Short mmCIF file of C-alpha atoms in Angstrom, two decimals:
data_model
loop_
_atom_site.label_atom_id
_atom_site.label_comp_id
_atom_site.label_asym_id
_atom_site.label_seq_id
_atom_site.Cartn_x
_atom_site.Cartn_y
_atom_site.Cartn_z
CA MET U 300 94.91 57.00 77.82
CA ALA U 301 93.98 60.14 76.36
CA THR U 302 95.16 63.45 78.00
CA GLU U 303 93.27 66.47 78.76
CA PRO U 304 94.43 69.24 76.48
CA GLU U 305 96.65 71.47 78.57
CA VAL U 306 94.75 74.86 79.26
CA PRO U 307 97.01 77.92 79.53
CA THR U 308 97.50 79.36 83.15
CA GLU U 309 98.46 82.12 84.78
CA GLU U 310 101.67 80.62 85.46
CA SER U 311 102.62 79.69 81.98
CA SER U 312 101.09 82.28 79.81
CA PRO U 313 102.87 86.04 79.55
CA ALA U 314 100.73 88.27 81.36
CA SER U 315 99.84 91.49 79.88
CA LEU U 316 101.06 94.95 81.15
CA ARG U 317 97.43 95.68 82.29
CA GLU U 318 97.29 92.44 83.93
CA ARG U 319 100.51 92.88 85.69
CA LEU U 320 99.45 96.47 87.12
CA ILE U 321 95.95 94.96 87.97
CA ARG U 322 97.82 92.17 90.07
CA MET U 323 100.11 94.69 91.81
CA ASN U 324 96.56 96.76 92.66
CA LEU U 325 98.40 99.84 91.37
CA PRO U 326 95.24 102.08 91.65
CA ASP U 327 94.58 100.96 95.12
CA LEU U 328 98.53 101.85 96.14
CA VAL U 329 98.06 105.22 94.19
CA HIS U 330 94.66 106.21 96.53
CA GLY U 331 92.08 104.81 98.80
CA GLY U 332 89.23 105.66 96.98
CA GLY U 333 88.33 102.38 95.50
CA HIS U 334 89.16 100.34 98.71
CA ALA U 335 86.27 98.36 100.06
CA PRO U 336 84.87 99.69 102.93
CA ASP U 337 86.12 96.81 105.53
CA PHE U 338 89.42 97.03 104.27
CA ARG U 339 89.39 101.02 104.88
CA GLU U 340 88.58 99.93 108.51
CA THR U 341 91.18 97.48 108.45
CA ARG U 342 93.87 99.95 107.54
CA ALA U 343 92.78 102.66 109.56
CA ASP U 344 92.79 99.85 113.05
CA TYR U 345 96.03 98.87 111.41
CA ILE U 346 97.30 102.97 111.63
CA ARG U 347 95.76 103.65 114.76
CA ARG U 348 97.94 100.62 116.50
CA ARG U 349 100.72 102.26 114.70
CA ILE U 350 99.97 105.80 116.10
CA ARG U 351 99.66 104.69 119.81
CA PRO U 352 103.32 103.72 120.48
CA LEU U 353 104.80 106.72 118.82
CA ALA U 354 102.46 108.91 120.73
CA LEU U 355 103.48 107.34 123.68
CA LEU U 356 106.77 107.85 123.00
CA LEU U 357 106.67 111.55 122.51
CA ALA U 358 104.83 111.84 125.63
CA ILE U 359 107.52 110.20 127.64
CA GLY U 360 110.55 110.92 125.48
CA LEU U 361 110.01 115.04 124.85
CA PRO U 362 110.24 116.25 128.53
CA LEU U 363 113.57 114.26 128.54
CA TRP U 364 115.69 117.20 127.07
CA LEU U 365 114.16 119.60 129.27
CA PRO U 366 117.15 119.39 131.84
CA LEU U 367 119.99 120.10 129.17
CA GLU U 368 118.26 123.10 127.75
CA PHE U 369 117.32 124.40 131.40
CA PHE U 370 121.25 124.13 131.66
CA LEU U 371 122.26 125.71 128.33
CA LEU U 372 119.33 128.12 127.78
CA ASP U 373 118.60 131.94 129.53
CA THR U 374 115.56 130.98 131.85
CA PRO U 375 112.85 132.94 129.66
CA ASP U 376 113.78 130.81 126.80
CA ALA U 377 114.17 127.66 129.05
CA LEU U 378 110.90 128.19 130.34
CA LEU U 379 109.19 128.76 126.76
CA THR U 380 110.71 125.65 125.54
CA MET U 381 109.60 124.01 128.63
CA ILE U 382 105.98 124.74 127.93
CA LEU U 383 106.42 123.65 123.92
CA ARG U 384 107.67 120.37 125.42
CA LEU U 385 105.24 119.96 127.81
CA THR U 386 102.16 120.96 125.37
CA GLY U 387 103.99 118.58 123.09
CA ALA U 388 104.05 115.76 125.64
CA GLY U 389 100.14 116.39 126.49
CA ALA U 390 99.09 116.11 122.99
CA GLY U 391 100.90 112.76 122.86
CA LEU U 392 99.26 111.53 125.87
CA VAL U 393 95.57 112.80 124.56
CA LEU U 394 96.71 111.11 120.97
CA TRP U 395 97.83 108.04 122.61
CA TRP U 396 94.25 107.87 124.48
CA SER U 397 91.95 108.82 121.76
CA CYS U 398 93.32 106.37 119.28
CA ARG U 399 92.43 103.34 122.03
CA GLN U 400 88.67 103.41 120.27
CA ASP U 401 87.57 102.95 116.65
CA THR U 402 87.63 106.65 114.92
CA GLY U 403 87.06 105.90 111.45
CA TYR U 404 89.14 106.09 108.39
CA ARG U 405 88.83 109.96 108.39
CA GLY U 406 89.38 110.59 112.21
CA THR U 407 92.65 108.42 111.90
CA LEU U 408 94.00 110.22 109.17
CA TRP U 409 93.35 113.37 110.90
CA ARG U 410 95.32 111.96 114.26
CA LEU U 411 98.20 110.76 112.08
CA ALA U 412 98.39 114.68 110.80
CA LEU U 413 98.10 115.31 114.83
CA LEU U 414 100.86 112.73 115.35
CA LEU U 415 103.41 114.55 112.66
CA ALA U 416 102.20 118.14 113.36
CA ILE U 417 103.67 117.63 117.05
CA PRO U 418 107.34 117.28 115.87
CA MET U 419 107.06 119.81 113.43
CA THR U 420 105.33 122.41 115.40
CA LEU U 421 108.45 121.91 118.14
CA TYR U 422 110.87 122.47 115.62
CA ALA U 423 109.23 125.46 114.34
CA MET U 424 108.99 127.35 117.60
CA ALA U 425 112.23 126.22 118.96
CA ARG U 426 114.04 127.83 116.22
CA PHE U 427 112.45 131.03 116.73
CA ILE U 428 113.38 130.65 120.54
CA ILE U 429 116.97 129.44 119.97
CA ASN U 430 119.29 130.90 117.89
CA SER U 431 121.92 129.43 115.68
CA ASP U 432 125.15 130.27 117.90
CA LEU U 433 123.94 127.69 120.45
CA GLU U 434 126.01 124.82 121.32
CA SER U 435 125.74 122.31 118.84
CA ALA U 436 124.50 119.53 121.27
CA LEU U 437 121.38 121.59 121.74
CA ALA U 438 120.62 122.33 118.26
CA SER U 439 121.19 118.98 117.44
CA GLY U 440 118.04 118.14 119.75
CA TYR U 441 115.67 120.08 117.20
CA ALA U 442 117.49 119.27 113.56
CA PHE U 443 116.86 116.17 113.44
CA PHE U 444 113.05 116.77 113.82
CA PRO U 445 111.82 117.40 110.26
CA ALA U 446 114.04 113.98 109.11
CA LEU U 447 112.35 111.97 112.14
CA THR U 448 108.85 113.38 111.09
CA VAL U 449 109.28 112.63 107.49
CA ALA U 450 110.88 109.22 108.12
CA ALA U 451 107.76 108.22 110.89
CA LEU U 452 105.78 108.05 107.27
CA ALA U 453 107.32 104.76 106.71
CA ILE U 454 105.65 103.44 109.39
CA PHE U 455 102.03 103.39 108.20
CA PRO U 456 100.52 101.70 105.42
CA LEU U 457 99.30 104.77 103.28
CA THR U 458 98.48 105.07 99.56
CA LEU U 459 100.81 107.16 97.27
CA ARG U 460 98.68 110.48 97.60
CA GLU U 461 98.55 110.33 101.24
CA GLY U 462 102.41 109.42 101.24
CA ALA U 463 103.29 112.26 99.04
CA PHE U 464 100.79 114.66 100.63
CA GLY U 465 102.58 114.13 103.85
CA SER U 466 105.76 114.35 102.45
CA VAL U 467 105.21 117.48 100.78
CA VAL U 468 103.71 119.47 103.68
CA ILE U 469 106.48 118.44 105.88
CA LEU U 470 109.06 119.45 103.46
CA ALA U 471 107.11 122.94 102.72
CA ALA U 472 106.75 123.47 106.10
CA TYR U 473 110.61 123.22 106.90
CA MET U 474 111.40 125.43 104.01
CA ALA U 475 108.94 128.12 105.53
CA ILE U 476 110.86 127.83 108.78
CA GLU U 477 113.76 128.31 107.17
CA ALA U 478 112.99 131.32 104.82
CA ALA U 479 111.58 133.02 107.95
CA MET U 480 114.93 132.60 109.85
CA GLY U 481 116.63 133.80 106.56
CA ASN U 482 118.57 130.72 106.04
CA LEU U 483 116.64 129.11 103.12
CA GLY U 484 119.77 130.09 100.41
CA ARG U 485 122.15 128.61 102.75
CA TRP U 486 124.27 125.40 101.76
CA ASP U 487 123.52 123.63 104.62
CA THR U 488 119.85 124.29 104.87
CA LEU U 489 119.87 123.22 100.94
CA GLY U 490 121.68 120.02 101.91
CA ASN U 491 119.15 119.19 104.66
CA LEU U 492 116.38 119.60 102.14
CA TRP U 493 118.18 117.38 99.65
CA LEU U 494 118.17 114.55 102.38
CA LEU U 495 114.68 115.11 103.68
CA VAL U 496 113.55 114.60 99.89
CA LEU U 497 115.46 111.45 99.77
CA VAL U 498 114.28 110.58 103.41
CA ALA U 499 110.58 111.18 102.13
CA GLY U 500 111.32 109.02 98.68
CA VAL U 501 112.57 106.14 100.96
CA ALA U 502 109.85 106.31 103.45
CA VAL U 503 106.73 106.82 100.68
CA TRP U 504 108.66 103.82 99.42
CA ALA U 505 107.98 101.96 102.47
CA ALA U 506 104.58 102.56 103.25
CA LEU U 507 103.32 101.35 99.64
CA SER U 508 105.28 98.33 100.47
CA GLN U 509 103.11 97.69 103.71
CA LEU U 510 99.76 98.79 102.09
CA HIS U 511 100.97 96.33 98.97
CA MET U 512 101.51 93.49 101.66
CA LEU U 513 98.34 94.50 103.64
CA LEU U 514 96.10 94.56 100.50
CA ARG U 515 97.53 91.28 99.59
CA LEU U 516 96.60 89.90 103.05
CA TYR U 517 93.30 91.33 103.11
CA ARG U 518 92.79 89.57 99.89
CA GLN U 519 93.74 86.28 101.09
CA ALA U 520 91.81 86.56 103.88
CA THR U 521 88.58 87.77 102.17
CA ARG U 522 88.30 86.87 98.43
CA ASP U 523 87.85 83.52 96.75
CA PRO U 524 91.20 82.64 95.13
CA LEU U 525 89.76 81.12 91.78
CA THR U 526 86.70 83.74 91.00
CA GLY U 527 88.07 87.05 92.95
CA LEU U 528 84.63 87.34 94.42
CA PHE U 529 84.16 87.57 98.38
CA ASN U 530 84.11 84.49 100.12
CA ARG U 531 81.44 83.46 102.66
CA GLY U 532 83.00 84.61 105.47
CA ALA U 533 83.99 88.32 104.47
CA LEU U 534 80.48 88.59 102.50
CA ALA U 535 78.60 87.95 105.65
CA ARG U 536 80.56 90.36 107.56
CA ARG U 537 79.77 93.11 105.03
CA VAL U 538 75.96 92.28 104.72
CA ARG U 539 75.99 92.15 108.81
CA ARG U 540 77.58 95.55 108.95
CA GLN U 541 74.93 96.64 106.60
CA LEU U 542 72.17 95.51 108.54
CA GLU U 543 73.67 97.13 111.65
CA VAL U 544 74.08 100.33 109.86
CA GLY U 545 70.81 100.71 108.19
CA GLY U 546 68.58 98.96 110.70
CA GLY U 547 64.98 98.80 110.32
CA ALA U 548 65.30 101.18 107.24
CA ASP U 549 67.52 98.70 105.32
CA ALA U 550 64.37 96.10 104.96
CA GLY U 551 64.89 96.63 101.38
CA LEU U 552 67.97 94.38 101.03
CA CYS U 553 67.78 91.25 98.65
CA VAL U 554 69.84 88.66 98.06
CA LEU U 555 69.92 86.18 95.04
CA LEU U 556 71.11 82.63 95.68
CA PHE U 557 72.78 80.94 92.82
CA ASP U 558 72.98 77.31 92.34
CA LEU U 559 75.06 76.04 88.76
CA ASP U 560 73.04 72.91 87.52
CA TRP U 561 74.95 69.93 87.51
CA PHE U 562 78.09 71.46 88.21
CA LYS U 563 79.51 67.79 89.84
CA ARG U 564 78.46 66.29 86.21
CA ILE U 565 80.35 68.77 84.86
CA ASN U 566 83.67 68.35 87.00
CA ASP U 567 83.10 64.43 86.13
CA THR U 568 82.59 64.72 82.43
CA HIS U 569 85.11 67.44 81.31
CA GLY U 570 87.52 67.90 83.97
CA HIS U 571 88.03 70.05 87.13
CA ARG U 572 90.05 72.56 85.09
CA ALA U 573 86.37 73.08 82.79
CA GLY U 574 84.95 73.21 85.96
CA ASP U 575 87.01 76.09 87.27
CA ARG U 576 86.45 77.48 83.49
CA VAL U 577 82.71 77.83 84.78
CA LEU U 578 83.21 79.28 87.84
CA GLU U 579 85.03 82.21 86.79
CA HIS U 580 82.83 82.94 83.82
CA PHE U 581 80.02 82.66 86.10
CA ALA U 582 81.70 85.06 88.44
CA ALA U 583 82.69 87.33 85.99
CA LEU U 584 78.74 87.72 84.47
CA LEU U 585 77.75 88.06 88.17
CA GLN U 586 80.38 91.27 88.86
CA ASP U 587 78.99 92.81 85.08
CA GLU U 588 75.43 92.50 85.93
CA LEU U 589 76.09 94.03 89.98
CA CYS U 590 78.44 96.55 88.58
CA ASP U 591 75.70 99.42 89.38
CA GLY U 592 75.21 98.15 92.79
CA GLY U 593 75.12 95.05 94.58
CA THR U 594 78.14 92.68 95.69
CA PRO U 595 78.53 88.91 94.62
CA GLY U 596 80.36 86.62 96.84
CA ARG U 597 81.10 82.65 96.19
CA TRP U 598 78.80 80.85 98.95
CA GLY U 599 80.52 77.68 98.73
CA GLY U 600 81.66 75.16 96.19
CA GLU U 601 79.12 76.32 92.63
CA GLU U 602 76.98 78.31 94.85
CA PHE U 603 76.98 82.01 94.84
CA LEU U 604 75.05 84.63 96.73
CA ALA U 605 74.58 88.46 95.25
CA VAL U 606 73.13 90.74 97.80
CA LEU U 607 71.12 94.07 96.64
CA PRO U 608 71.85 96.86 98.98
CA HIS U 609 68.51 98.54 98.05
CA GLY U 610 65.62 96.69 96.25
CA ASP U 611 62.52 95.13 95.85
CA LEU U 612 61.53 91.52 95.27
CA GLU U 613 60.16 92.29 91.97
CA ARG U 614 63.35 94.19 90.76
CA ALA U 615 65.42 91.75 92.48
CA ARG U 616 63.78 88.81 90.63
CA ALA U 617 63.95 90.59 87.56
CA LEU U 618 67.89 90.77 87.92
CA ALA U 619 67.72 87.14 88.66
CA GLU U 620 66.12 86.13 85.27
CA ARG U 621 67.97 88.46 83.68
CA ILE U 622 71.51 87.00 85.08
CA ARG U 623 70.14 83.26 84.43
CA GLU U 624 68.86 84.02 80.88
CA ARG U 625 72.30 85.71 80.08
CA LEU U 626 74.46 82.55 81.63
CA GLY U 627 72.37 80.04 79.37
CA ALA U 628 72.92 82.26 76.33
CA GLU U 629 76.62 82.73 76.39
CA PRO U 630 78.94 79.43 76.45
CA VAL U 631 81.53 78.80 78.17
CA ASP U 632 84.88 78.39 76.28
CA LEU U 633 86.34 75.34 77.66
CA PHE U 634 89.41 74.89 75.04
CA PRO U 635 90.01 75.89 71.95
CA ALA U 636 87.61 73.61 70.29
CA ASP U 637 84.98 73.22 72.92
CA SER U 638 82.53 75.14 74.87
CA LEU U 639 79.53 74.27 77.43
CA THR U 640 76.35 75.75 77.84
CA VAL U 641 75.56 76.60 81.62
CA THR U 642 72.25 76.91 83.47
CA ALA U 643 71.57 77.92 86.94
CA SER U 644 68.88 77.72 89.57
CA VAL U 645 68.07 81.19 91.50
CA GLY U 646 66.39 81.75 94.84
CA VAL U 647 65.31 85.03 95.64
CA ALA U 648 64.54 86.94 99.30
CA CYS U 649 64.00 90.00 100.54
CA ARG U 650 64.67 91.06 104.08
CA GLN U 651 61.35 91.63 106.04
CA GLY U 652 61.83 93.72 109.15
CA ASP U 653 64.64 93.04 111.65
CA GLU U 654 65.27 89.66 109.87
CA SER U 655 68.66 88.49 110.58
CA LEU U 656 71.21 87.29 107.57
CA ASP U 657 70.94 83.94 108.62
CA ALA U 658 67.07 84.00 108.36
CA LEU U 659 67.23 85.77 105.19
CA VAL U 660 69.50 83.25 103.36
CA GLN U 661 67.76 80.34 104.44
CA ARG U 662 64.69 81.73 103.01
CA ALA U 663 66.55 82.45 99.49
CA ASP U 664 68.01 78.78 100.18
CA ASP U 665 64.14 77.39 100.52
CA ALA U 666 63.48 79.18 97.17
CA LEU U 667 66.36 77.77 95.77
CA TYR U 668 65.30 74.24 96.61
CA ALA U 669 61.90 75.17 95.01
CA ALA U 670 63.88 76.07 92.06
CA LYS U 671 65.74 72.76 91.56
CA THR U 672 62.65 70.72 92.38
CA ALA U 673 60.73 72.59 89.91
CA GLY U 674 63.32 71.11 87.28
CA ARG U 675 65.99 73.55 87.32
CA ASP U 676 67.27 76.64 85.22
CA CYS U 677 64.91 78.90 86.64
CA VAL U 678 64.02 81.53 89.59
CA ARG U 679 61.77 81.07 92.37
CA SER U 680 60.92 83.77 95.39
CA ALA U 681 60.73 82.95 99.10
CA PRO U 682 57.27 83.44 100.56
CA VAL U 683 57.33 86.43 103.06
CA PRO U 684 56.99 84.68 106.40
CA THR U 685 54.07 85.36 108.89
#
């Protein structure tokens, strides 16, 4: 019995450096500019959920040091530190309360900045109130604030740029405070600074590890493992969010529903590996054609859905025709000595008024059925509902 030629897989073939970097999501780890909007919201929610207990801890923990300060400090200094600690505790309580609701990506980063600013502000103010001749027990209560602030970065899934920026700001603040106190050139200050740099390095690495794990979980939950496109659930959520934000002004949203012709026959004749190659080939073609706008996804089996956020029926149909023609003109390389020409049927529909996503896709599906009835390898448009 003849065996199917072995196709090199990702595990069996050596990956290039570029492929390894892509798998590591390196650009997404460096900065968040390329993050999908829904992942950005997911990460913001994840950060807020971690800000809340830390903010509550500050609100509860900061006043607990007051009895010792009233015992060791003169009354005027003790009153000043009490005001500082109660103000910091109040800010922590407000921060805890404000993170109960969705604050958006930028709002979340500002709240994270406030969380880090509270202990550093207390450290700065206390350094000017408490001189270095006080008992070590009291001085140590503030000496750890910079290190704890830097270490707190490790709790959050931050990009390299965010983590490095936060670390640099904290280190610069520490140096500025010690310089103002005339202690920057002392060996103990330089030793503390070196320790802060080491802690910052570990914290940024831990933050990147968390972000990498979150990205992998997000991709597993939202991406089709074969093609890398959005899966049906993730794509539907993205479109519904667009409809909620755009409302009636987003009536120009169009969808293209593709069905690869005779796909079951491809699997039966050439094997499932060949079928996978066809799906990967068409997914790459879709991504290339929609690189300037639009979101493709695997809708199920051999069906793909492309969402055009701003368009009209004429342009959507022209794009569908171009994709269909290109698919038929570019054979799929199956094995070293074999290739296969694939065609697709396409249904096109554009949103009317406040039409729901389900109704819009259903009209595209009706148009797709009309394309199959017409002989496949063609594009059909859904009629405007009356």
